[in-house]
Amino acid sequence: NNTLTDVGYVPSQLYWRRAHGAGIEVYAGGDTPAIIRNNQVSGVRGEKPGSGFPVLLEGDLTPANLTGNTGSDNDRNYLAAAGNLTADFTFPASGLQWENLGITLPAGVRVTVPAGVHPGAGRGGFSVAGDLTIQAGAVLKFDGHSPNSGPIYVRGGGSLIASGTAADPVTSTSWRDDSIGGATNNDGSASSPTAADWRGIAVSGGDLVLEHADVRYADQVSASAGPAEFRVRDSSLAHGTQILVGASRGVVATVVIENNTLTDVGRVPS
């Protein structure tokens, strides 16, 4: 229930691993709960590109504890979040949307990414032991140039279902790709994506379903350690993106790769 106005320049606190500069910046480790609700924050200026949030939380992410916050005239007018989600969650497509600085879905937690979300909902990647569903029309961008960012990594028991349609595919692309969703990294035309610009989608024992997906500038879409299900269908993979599957012996795995288009794959290491 606080109001922070004309916050101004906020330096990144270098002794914190993920510091990005925010009006309200909380690093809650261990069993420390953080309740950040109903705050109004304006005028935050970040020290570095990609910083300057009204609210940033690293730690346990309990959606019910992070409601009612608003921001205006901030360099990045999003709630920046990093850590473990503690409950089921649907990324908001209105109000103070979330920017992902590296989010983990523990087993049993279900997360939905609907169409219309801020593309930075993908920025830092996901580690998935629960269930991640990305709906038709959603656009996610991943920052492969940050040391804290990762791929979408699906662990044993976890699942990623990204089901688009021919008219509204699910798009996963580089943080630097301005051709869809605008200049999400706020640098105008100063940067552009390159092949294998982000770390892609990796599955280790979990399930992956990509249908009518548009994957751009990723390193690869891969599976190892015997995925229970690996389906890539009716999808477009471009600019460095390789499909690589290694199903372990003795592990029942459903592998379906059909009706896809791979373009500009580039150099593929042995």
PDB file of C-alpha atoms in Angstrom:
ATOM      1  CA  ASN A   1       0.000   0.000   0.000  1.00  0.00           C
ATOM      2  CA  ASN A   2       2.862   2.378  -0.791  1.00  0.00           C
ATOM      3  CA  THR A   3       3.402   5.050  -3.427  1.00  0.00           C
ATOM      4  CA  LEU A   4       6.870   5.620  -4.901  1.00  0.00           C
ATOM      5  CA  THR A   5       7.046   8.506  -7.386  1.00  0.00           C
ATOM      6  CA  ASP A   6       9.856   9.947  -9.522  1.00  0.00           C
ATOM      7  CA  VAL A   7      12.185   7.242  -8.200  1.00  0.00           C
ATOM      8  CA  GLY A   8      14.860   8.201 -10.725  1.00  0.00           C
ATOM      9  CA  TYR A   9      18.176   6.443 -11.344  1.00  0.00           C
ATOM     10  CA  VAL A  10      18.495   3.075  -9.584  1.00  0.00           C
ATOM     11  CA  PRO A  11      21.964   1.445  -9.677  1.00  0.00           C
ATOM     12  CA  SER A  12      22.231  -2.311  -9.983  1.00  0.00           C
ATOM     13  CA  GLN A  13      23.454  -3.802  -6.717  1.00  0.00           C
ATOM     14  CA  LEU A  14      26.424  -5.788  -7.999  1.00  0.00           C
ATOM     15  CA  TYR A  15      26.701  -7.989  -4.906  1.00  0.00           C
ATOM     16  CA  TRP A  16      23.353  -9.511  -5.823  1.00  0.00           C
ATOM     17  CA  ARG A  17      23.538 -12.089  -8.546  1.00  0.00           C
ATOM     18  CA  ARG A  18      20.563 -10.995 -10.657  1.00  0.00           C
ATOM     19  CA  ALA A  19      20.285  -7.316  -9.735  1.00  0.00           C
ATOM     20  CA  HIS A  20      18.556  -5.312 -12.441  1.00  0.00           C
ATOM     21  CA  GLY A  21      17.550  -2.116 -10.643  1.00  0.00           C
ATOM     22  CA  ALA A  22      13.972  -1.567  -9.457  1.00  0.00           C
ATOM     23  CA  GLY A  23      11.910   0.799  -7.336  1.00  0.00           C
ATOM     24  CA  ILE A  24      11.102  -2.107  -5.003  1.00  0.00           C
ATOM     25  CA  GLU A  25      13.820  -4.768  -5.153  1.00  0.00           C
ATOM     26  CA  VAL A  26      13.535  -7.803  -2.871  1.00  0.00           C
ATOM     27  CA  TYR A  27      15.819 -10.830  -2.600  1.00  0.00           C
ATOM     28  CA  ALA A  28      14.101 -13.315  -0.304  1.00  0.00           C
ATOM     29  CA  GLY A  29      16.099 -16.456   0.370  1.00  0.00           C
ATOM     30  CA  GLY A  30      15.329 -19.581   2.328  1.00  0.00           C
ATOM     31  CA  ASP A  31      11.975 -19.571   4.091  1.00  0.00           C
ATOM     32  CA  THR A  32      11.517 -15.800   3.916  1.00  0.00           C
ATOM     33  CA  PRO A  33       8.074 -14.987   2.469  1.00  0.00           C
ATOM     34  CA  ALA A  34       7.712 -11.773   0.506  1.00  0.00           C
ATOM     35  CA  ILE A  35       4.423  -9.894   0.311  1.00  0.00           C
ATOM     36  CA  ILE A  36       4.543  -7.052  -2.224  1.00  0.00           C
ATOM     37  CA  ARG A  37       1.016  -5.799  -2.834  1.00  0.00           C
ATOM     38  CA  ASN A  38      -0.887  -2.661  -3.843  1.00  0.00           C
ATOM     39  CA  ASN A  39       2.129  -0.432  -4.485  1.00  0.00           C
ATOM     40  CA  GLN A  40       2.271   2.376  -7.054  1.00  0.00           C
ATOM     41  CA  VAL A  41       5.710   2.981  -8.545  1.00  0.00           C
ATOM     42  CA  SER A  42       6.721   5.546 -11.156  1.00  0.00           C
ATOM     43  CA  GLY A  43       9.783   7.149 -12.690  1.00  0.00           C
ATOM     44  CA  VAL A  44      12.322   4.300 -12.248  1.00  0.00           C
ATOM     45  CA  ARG A  45      15.453   4.675 -14.398  1.00  0.00           C
ATOM     46  CA  GLY A  46      17.741   1.659 -14.660  1.00  0.00           C
ATOM     47  CA  GLU A  47      21.520   1.727 -14.703  1.00  0.00           C
ATOM     48  CA  LYS A  48      21.783  -0.888 -17.447  1.00  0.00           C
ATOM     49  CA  PRO A  49      19.753  -1.783 -20.548  1.00  0.00           C
ATOM     50  CA  GLY A  50      16.971  -4.161 -19.569  1.00  0.00           C
ATOM     51  CA  SER A  51      16.650  -2.735 -16.049  1.00  0.00           C
ATOM     52  CA  GLY A  52      14.510  -0.127 -14.343  1.00  0.00           C
ATOM     53  CA  PHE A  53      11.490  -2.095 -13.076  1.00  0.00           C
ATOM     54  CA  PRO A  54       8.852  -0.883 -10.633  1.00  0.00           C
ATOM     55  CA  VAL A  55       9.070  -4.202  -8.725  1.00  0.00           C
ATOM     56  CA  LEU A  56      11.639  -7.013  -8.722  1.00  0.00           C
ATOM     57  CA  LEU A  57      11.463 -10.168  -6.602  1.00  0.00           C
ATOM     58  CA  GLU A  58      13.901 -13.048  -6.483  1.00  0.00           C
ATOM     59  CA  GLY A  59      12.936 -15.955  -4.247  1.00  0.00           C
ATOM     60  CA  ASP A  60       9.758 -17.927  -3.711  1.00  0.00           C
ATOM     61  CA  LEU A  61       7.108 -16.502  -6.026  1.00  0.00           C
ATOM     62  CA  THR A  62       3.616 -16.734  -4.528  1.00  0.00           C
ATOM     63  CA  PRO A  63       1.230 -15.067  -7.010  1.00  0.00           C
ATOM     64  CA  ALA A  64      -1.323 -14.141  -4.323  1.00  0.00           C
ATOM     65  CA  ASN A  65       1.395 -12.124  -2.540  1.00  0.00           C
ATOM     66  CA  LEU A  66       2.188 -10.021  -5.629  1.00  0.00           C
ATOM     67  CA  THR A  67      -1.160  -8.505  -6.591  1.00  0.00           C
ATOM     68  CA  GLY A  68      -2.389  -4.949  -7.010  1.00  0.00           C
ATOM     69  CA  ASN A  69       0.941  -3.337  -7.935  1.00  0.00           C
ATOM     70  CA  THR A  70       0.981  -0.686 -10.652  1.00  0.00           C
ATOM     71  CA  GLY A  71       3.711   1.151 -12.501  1.00  0.00           C
ATOM     72  CA  SER A  72       4.017   4.119 -14.848  1.00  0.00           C
ATOM     73  CA  ASP A  73       6.827   5.955 -16.611  1.00  0.00           C
ATOM     74  CA  ASN A  74       9.395   3.285 -15.700  1.00  0.00           C
ATOM     75  CA  ASP A  75      12.149   2.115 -18.062  1.00  0.00           C
ATOM     76  CA  ARG A  76      10.688  -1.404 -17.948  1.00  0.00           C
ATOM     77  CA  ASN A  77       7.144  -1.258 -16.677  1.00  0.00           C
ATOM     78  CA  TYR A  78       6.910  -4.897 -15.582  1.00  0.00           C
ATOM     79  CA  LEU A  79       7.079  -6.964 -12.413  1.00  0.00           C
ATOM     80  CA  ALA A  80      10.444  -8.726 -12.701  1.00  0.00           C
ATOM     81  CA  ALA A  81      10.408 -12.216 -11.192  1.00  0.00           C
ATOM     82  CA  ALA A  82      13.041 -14.886 -10.580  1.00  0.00           C
ATOM     83  CA  GLY A  83      12.765 -18.022  -8.483  1.00  0.00           C
ATOM     84  CA  ASN A  84      10.353 -20.818  -7.636  1.00  0.00           C
ATOM     85  CA  LEU A  85       6.640 -20.500  -8.271  1.00  0.00           C
ATOM     86  CA  THR A  86       4.806 -21.872  -5.250  1.00  0.00           C
ATOM     87  CA  ALA A  87       1.314 -22.151  -6.762  1.00  0.00           C
ATOM     88  CA  ASP A  88      -0.511 -22.510 -10.069  1.00  0.00           C
ATOM     89  CA  PHE A  89      -0.297 -19.330 -12.127  1.00  0.00           C
ATOM     90  CA  THR A  90      -1.487 -17.746 -15.356  1.00  0.00           C
ATOM     91  CA  PHE A  91       0.776 -14.987 -16.624  1.00  0.00           C
ATOM     92  CA  PRO A  92      -1.251 -11.745 -16.751  1.00  0.00           C
ATOM     93  CA  ALA A  93      -1.898 -10.259 -20.190  1.00  0.00           C
ATOM     94  CA  SER A  94      -2.946  -6.874 -18.789  1.00  0.00           C
ATOM     95  CA  GLY A  95      -2.082  -4.592 -15.891  1.00  0.00           C
ATOM     96  CA  LEU A  96       1.461  -4.904 -14.527  1.00  0.00           C
ATOM     97  CA  GLN A  97       2.664  -7.885 -16.522  1.00  0.00           C
ATOM     98  CA  TRP A  98       5.564 -10.113 -15.484  1.00  0.00           C
ATOM     99  CA  GLU A  99       9.071 -10.228 -16.909  1.00  0.00           C
ATOM    100  CA  ASN A 100      10.763 -13.557 -16.315  1.00  0.00           C
ATOM    101  CA  LEU A 101      14.359 -13.420 -15.060  1.00  0.00           C
ATOM    102  CA  GLY A 102      14.539 -17.198 -14.597  1.00  0.00           C
ATOM    103  CA  ILE A 103      11.531 -19.072 -13.218  1.00  0.00           C
ATOM    104  CA  THR A 104      11.307 -22.628 -11.878  1.00  0.00           C
ATOM    105  CA  LEU A 105       8.110 -24.689 -11.906  1.00  0.00           C
ATOM    106  CA  PRO A 106       8.354 -27.360  -9.181  1.00  0.00           C
ATOM    107  CA  ALA A 107       6.503 -30.648  -9.532  1.00  0.00           C
ATOM    108  CA  GLY A 108       2.762 -30.223  -9.204  1.00  0.00           C
ATOM    109  CA  VAL A 109       2.722 -26.543 -10.239  1.00  0.00           C
ATOM    110  CA  ARG A 110       0.819 -25.656 -13.408  1.00  0.00           C
ATOM    111  CA  VAL A 111       1.590 -22.473 -15.344  1.00  0.00           C
ATOM    112  CA  THR A 112      -0.242 -21.067 -18.351  1.00  0.00           C
ATOM    113  CA  VAL A 113       1.069 -18.453 -20.770  1.00  0.00           C
ATOM    114  CA  PRO A 114      -1.862 -16.982 -22.746  1.00  0.00           C
ATOM    115  CA  ALA A 115      -1.848 -14.924 -25.912  1.00  0.00           C
ATOM    116  CA  GLY A 116      -1.201 -11.240 -25.362  1.00  0.00           C
ATOM    117  CA  VAL A 117       1.428 -11.589 -22.630  1.00  0.00           C
ATOM    118  CA  HIS A 118       4.511  -9.401 -22.579  1.00  0.00           C
ATOM    119  CA  PRO A 119       7.117 -11.269 -24.704  1.00  0.00           C
ATOM    120  CA  GLY A 120       9.594 -10.853 -21.841  1.00  0.00           C
ATOM    121  CA  ALA A 121       7.603 -13.511 -19.975  1.00  0.00           C
ATOM    122  CA  GLY A 122      10.149 -15.839 -21.568  1.00  0.00           C
ATOM    123  CA  ARG A 123      13.283 -13.728 -21.055  1.00  0.00           C
ATOM    124  CA  GLY A 124      15.252 -15.754 -18.494  1.00  0.00           C
ATOM    125  CA  GLY A 125      13.892 -19.190 -19.418  1.00  0.00           C
ATOM    126  CA  PHE A 126      12.001 -21.823 -17.469  1.00  0.00           C
ATOM    127  CA  SER A 127      13.090 -24.875 -15.506  1.00  0.00           C
ATOM    128  CA  VAL A 128      10.059 -27.149 -15.597  1.00  0.00           C
ATOM    129  CA  ALA A 129       9.339 -30.044 -13.251  1.00  0.00           C
ATOM    130  CA  GLY A 130       5.632 -29.149 -13.244  1.00  0.00           C
ATOM    131  CA  ASP A 131       3.458 -28.352 -16.259  1.00  0.00           C
ATOM    132  CA  LEU A 132       3.951 -25.381 -18.591  1.00  0.00           C
ATOM    133  CA  THR A 133       1.257 -24.651 -21.187  1.00  0.00           C
ATOM    134  CA  ILE A 134       1.777 -21.964 -23.816  1.00  0.00           C
ATOM    135  CA  GLN A 135      -1.410 -21.072 -25.632  1.00  0.00           C
ATOM    136  CA  ALA A 136      -2.030 -20.247 -29.284  1.00  0.00           C
ATOM    137  CA  GLY A 137      -0.900 -16.759 -30.279  1.00  0.00           C
ATOM    138  CA  ALA A 138       1.566 -16.273 -27.412  1.00  0.00           C
ATOM    139  CA  VAL A 139       4.947 -14.725 -28.257  1.00  0.00           C
ATOM    140  CA  LEU A 140       7.901 -15.343 -25.931  1.00  0.00           C
ATOM    141  CA  LYS A 141      11.408 -13.940 -26.296  1.00  0.00           C
ATOM    142  CA  PHE A 142      14.510 -15.355 -24.623  1.00  0.00           C
ATOM    143  CA  ASP A 143      17.659 -13.418 -23.697  1.00  0.00           C
ATOM    144  CA  GLY A 144      20.545 -15.661 -24.663  1.00  0.00           C
ATOM    145  CA  HIS A 145      23.097 -12.928 -23.896  1.00  0.00           C
ATOM    146  CA  SER A 146      22.488 -12.729 -20.150  1.00  0.00           C
ATOM    147  CA  PRO A 147      24.550 -15.038 -17.895  1.00  0.00           C
ATOM    148  CA  ASN A 148      21.420 -15.728 -15.845  1.00  0.00           C
ATOM    149  CA  SER A 149      19.195 -16.758 -18.740  1.00  0.00           C
ATOM    150  CA  GLY A 150      18.466 -20.331 -19.692  1.00  0.00           C
ATOM    151  CA  PRO A 151      16.443 -22.392 -22.117  1.00  0.00           C
ATOM    152  CA  ILE A 152      13.088 -23.945 -21.517  1.00  0.00           C
ATOM    153  CA  TYR A 153      14.403 -26.987 -19.661  1.00  0.00           C
ATOM    154  CA  VAL A 154      11.873 -29.754 -19.012  1.00  0.00           C
ATOM    155  CA  ARG A 155      12.929 -32.208 -16.313  1.00  0.00           C
ATOM    156  CA  GLY A 156      11.701 -35.719 -15.583  1.00  0.00           C
ATOM    157  CA  GLY A 157       8.022 -35.625 -14.707  1.00  0.00           C
ATOM    158  CA  GLY A 158       7.590 -32.163 -16.204  1.00  0.00           C
ATOM    159  CA  SER A 159       5.813 -31.191 -19.384  1.00  0.00           C
ATOM    160  CA  LEU A 160       5.767 -28.404 -21.940  1.00  0.00           C
ATOM    161  CA  ILE A 161       2.732 -28.149 -24.201  1.00  0.00           C
ATOM    162  CA  ALA A 162       2.878 -25.358 -26.781  1.00  0.00           C
ATOM    163  CA  SER A 163      -0.112 -25.807 -29.068  1.00  0.00           C
ATOM    164  CA  GLY A 164      -0.838 -23.095 -31.578  1.00  0.00           C
ATOM    165  CA  THR A 165      -2.924 -23.038 -34.714  1.00  0.00           C
ATOM    166  CA  ALA A 166      -2.038 -22.324 -38.323  1.00  0.00           C
ATOM    167  CA  ALA A 167      -3.391 -18.795 -37.893  1.00  0.00           C
ATOM    168  CA  ASP A 168      -2.025 -18.252 -34.373  1.00  0.00           C
ATOM    169  CA  PRO A 169       1.186 -20.187 -33.777  1.00  0.00           C
ATOM    170  CA  VAL A 170       3.136 -20.183 -30.530  1.00  0.00           C
ATOM    171  CA  THR A 171       6.280 -18.134 -31.187  1.00  0.00           C
ATOM    172  CA  SER A 172       9.550 -18.568 -29.276  1.00  0.00           C
ATOM    173  CA  THR A 173      12.351 -16.322 -30.450  1.00  0.00           C
ATOM    174  CA  SER A 174      15.347 -14.209 -29.543  1.00  0.00           C
ATOM    175  CA  TRP A 175      15.218 -11.233 -27.192  1.00  0.00           C
ATOM    176  CA  ARG A 176      16.735  -9.275 -30.100  1.00  0.00           C
ATOM    177  CA  ASP A 177      14.080 -10.204 -32.664  1.00  0.00           C
ATOM    178  CA  ASP A 178      12.092  -7.031 -33.356  1.00  0.00           C
ATOM    179  CA  SER A 179      10.113  -8.529 -36.243  1.00  0.00           C
ATOM    180  CA  ILE A 180       7.385  -9.757 -33.902  1.00  0.00           C
ATOM    181  CA  GLY A 181       6.269  -8.134 -30.670  1.00  0.00           C
ATOM    182  CA  GLY A 182       8.354  -5.001 -31.289  1.00  0.00           C
ATOM    183  CA  ALA A 183      11.682  -4.065 -29.685  1.00  0.00           C
ATOM    184  CA  THR A 184      11.145  -5.917 -26.415  1.00  0.00           C
ATOM    185  CA  ASN A 185      14.680  -5.189 -25.211  1.00  0.00           C
ATOM    186  CA  ASN A 186      14.070  -1.426 -25.565  1.00  0.00           C
ATOM    187  CA  ASP A 187      17.143  -0.821 -27.735  1.00  0.00           C
ATOM    188  CA  GLY A 188      15.326   0.150 -30.920  1.00  0.00           C
ATOM    189  CA  SER A 189      17.299  -1.191 -33.886  1.00  0.00           C
ATOM    190  CA  ALA A 190      20.666  -1.256 -32.077  1.00  0.00           C
ATOM    191  CA  SER A 191      20.797  -5.073 -31.996  1.00  0.00           C
ATOM    192  CA  SER A 192      19.570  -7.885 -34.190  1.00  0.00           C
ATOM    193  CA  PRO A 193      19.272 -11.640 -33.686  1.00  0.00           C
ATOM    194  CA  THR A 194      21.714 -14.203 -34.979  1.00  0.00           C
ATOM    195  CA  ALA A 195      21.464 -17.952 -35.517  1.00  0.00           C
ATOM    196  CA  ALA A 196      21.344 -19.955 -32.268  1.00  0.00           C
ATOM    197  CA  ASP A 197      20.930 -16.709 -30.307  1.00  0.00           C
ATOM    198  CA  TRP A 198      19.277 -18.404 -27.319  1.00  0.00           C
ATOM    199  CA  ARG A 199      19.531 -21.859 -25.789  1.00  0.00           C
ATOM    200  CA  GLY A 200      16.284 -23.341 -27.098  1.00  0.00           C
ATOM    201  CA  ILE A 201      14.168 -26.128 -25.618  1.00  0.00           C
ATOM    202  CA  ALA A 202      15.773 -29.075 -23.823  1.00  0.00           C
ATOM    203  CA  VAL A 203      13.928 -32.085 -22.443  1.00  0.00           C
ATOM    204  CA  SER A 204      15.446 -34.603 -20.031  1.00  0.00           C
ATOM    205  CA  GLY A 205      12.922 -37.281 -19.183  1.00  0.00           C
ATOM    206  CA  GLY A 206       9.868 -35.028 -19.445  1.00  0.00           C
ATOM    207  CA  ASP A 207       7.220 -34.494 -22.112  1.00  0.00           C
ATOM    208  CA  LEU A 208       7.272 -32.042 -25.011  1.00  0.00           C
ATOM    209  CA  VAL A 209       4.459 -31.232 -27.421  1.00  0.00           C
ATOM    210  CA  LEU A 210       5.031 -28.515 -30.033  1.00  0.00           C
ATOM    211  CA  GLU A 211       2.209 -28.071 -32.515  1.00  0.00           C
ATOM    212  CA  HIS A 212       1.970 -25.110 -34.878  1.00  0.00           C
ATOM    213  CA  ALA A 213       4.989 -23.582 -33.169  1.00  0.00           C
ATOM    214  CA  ASP A 214       7.339 -20.980 -34.639  1.00  0.00           C
ATOM    215  CA  VAL A 215      10.813 -21.413 -33.100  1.00  0.00           C
ATOM    216  CA  ARG A 216      13.380 -18.868 -34.234  1.00  0.00           C
ATOM    217  CA  TYR A 217      17.079 -18.304 -33.480  1.00  0.00           C
ATOM    218  CA  ALA A 218      17.236 -21.145 -30.945  1.00  0.00           C
ATOM    219  CA  ASP A 219      20.228 -23.419 -30.543  1.00  0.00           C
ATOM    220  CA  GLN A 220      18.109 -26.582 -30.704  1.00  0.00           C
ATOM    221  CA  VAL A 221      14.969 -28.411 -29.702  1.00  0.00           C
ATOM    222  CA  SER A 222      16.348 -31.513 -28.034  1.00  0.00           C
ATOM    223  CA  ALA A 223      15.529 -34.466 -25.817  1.00  0.00           C
ATOM    224  CA  SER A 224      17.692 -36.897 -23.865  1.00  0.00           C
ATOM    225  CA  ALA A 225      17.315 -39.482 -21.110  1.00  0.00           C
ATOM    226  CA  GLY A 226      14.239 -41.016 -22.694  1.00  0.00           C
ATOM    227  CA  PRO A 227      11.443 -38.467 -23.012  1.00  0.00           C
ATOM    228  CA  ALA A 228       8.069 -40.029 -22.266  1.00  0.00           C
ATOM    229  CA  GLU A 229       6.644 -38.045 -25.179  1.00  0.00           C
ATOM    230  CA  PHE A 230       8.359 -35.900 -27.804  1.00  0.00           C
ATOM    231  CA  ARG A 231       6.092 -34.473 -30.480  1.00  0.00           C
ATOM    232  CA  VAL A 232       7.002 -31.701 -32.909  1.00  0.00           C
ATOM    233  CA  ARG A 233       4.391 -31.277 -35.608  1.00  0.00           C
ATOM    234  CA  ASP A 234       3.257 -28.660 -38.125  1.00  0.00           C
ATOM    235  CA  SER A 235       5.941 -26.282 -36.903  1.00  0.00           C
ATOM    236  CA  SER A 236       8.557 -23.900 -38.282  1.00  0.00           C
ATOM    237  CA  LEU A 237      12.108 -23.916 -36.954  1.00  0.00           C
ATOM    238  CA  ALA A 238      14.514 -21.334 -38.351  1.00  0.00           C
ATOM    239  CA  HIS A 239      17.914 -19.680 -37.952  1.00  0.00           C
ATOM    240  CA  GLY A 240      20.123 -22.216 -36.246  1.00  0.00           C
ATOM    241  CA  THR A 241      17.468 -24.472 -34.733  1.00  0.00           C
ATOM    242  CA  GLN A 242      18.213 -28.206 -34.870  1.00  0.00           C
ATOM    243  CA  ILE A 243      15.966 -31.068 -33.688  1.00  0.00           C
ATOM    244  CA  LEU A 244      17.967 -33.624 -31.705  1.00  0.00           C
ATOM    245  CA  VAL A 245      16.512 -36.638 -29.884  1.00  0.00           C
ATOM    246  CA  GLY A 246      18.268 -39.362 -27.932  1.00  0.00           C
ATOM    247  CA  ALA A 247      15.824 -41.899 -26.447  1.00  0.00           C
ATOM    248  CA  SER A 248      17.492 -44.151 -23.859  1.00  0.00           C
ATOM    249  CA  ARG A 249      17.403 -47.890 -24.296  1.00  0.00           C
ATOM    250  CA  GLY A 250      14.782 -49.615 -22.228  1.00  0.00           C
ATOM    251  CA  VAL A 251      12.730 -46.433 -21.828  1.00  0.00           C
ATOM    252  CA  VAL A 252       9.372 -46.278 -23.574  1.00  0.00           C
ATOM    253  CA  ALA A 253       9.319 -43.072 -25.584  1.00  0.00           C
ATOM    254  CA  THR A 254       6.898 -41.702 -28.140  1.00  0.00           C
ATOM    255  CA  VAL A 255       8.800 -39.694 -30.728  1.00  0.00           C
ATOM    256  CA  VAL A 256       6.810 -37.968 -33.480  1.00  0.00           C
ATOM    257  CA  ILE A 257       8.438 -35.412 -35.802  1.00  0.00           C
ATOM    258  CA  GLU A 258       6.234 -34.616 -38.784  1.00  0.00           C
ATOM    259  CA  ASN A 259       5.114 -31.868 -41.156  1.00  0.00           C
ATOM    260  CA  ASN A 260       7.747 -29.384 -40.010  1.00  0.00           C
ATOM    261  CA  THR A 261       9.832 -26.830 -41.916  1.00  0.00           C
ATOM    262  CA  LEU A 262      13.456 -26.248 -40.916  1.00  0.00           C
ATOM    263  CA  THR A 263      15.220 -23.318 -42.609  1.00  0.00           C
ATOM    264  CA  ASP A 264      18.665 -21.733 -42.237  1.00  0.00           C
ATOM    265  CA  VAL A 265      19.722 -24.500 -39.853  1.00  0.00           C
ATOM    266  CA  GLY A 266      23.384 -23.650 -40.402  1.00  0.00           C
ATOM    267  CA  ARG A 267      26.385 -25.526 -39.019  1.00  0.00           C
ATOM    268  CA  VAL A 268      25.409 -28.609 -37.044  1.00  0.00           C
ATOM    269  CA  PRO A 269      28.157 -29.936 -34.717  1.00  0.00           C
ATOM    270  CA  SER A 270      28.791 -33.672 -34.591  1.00  0.00           C
TER     271      SER A 270
END
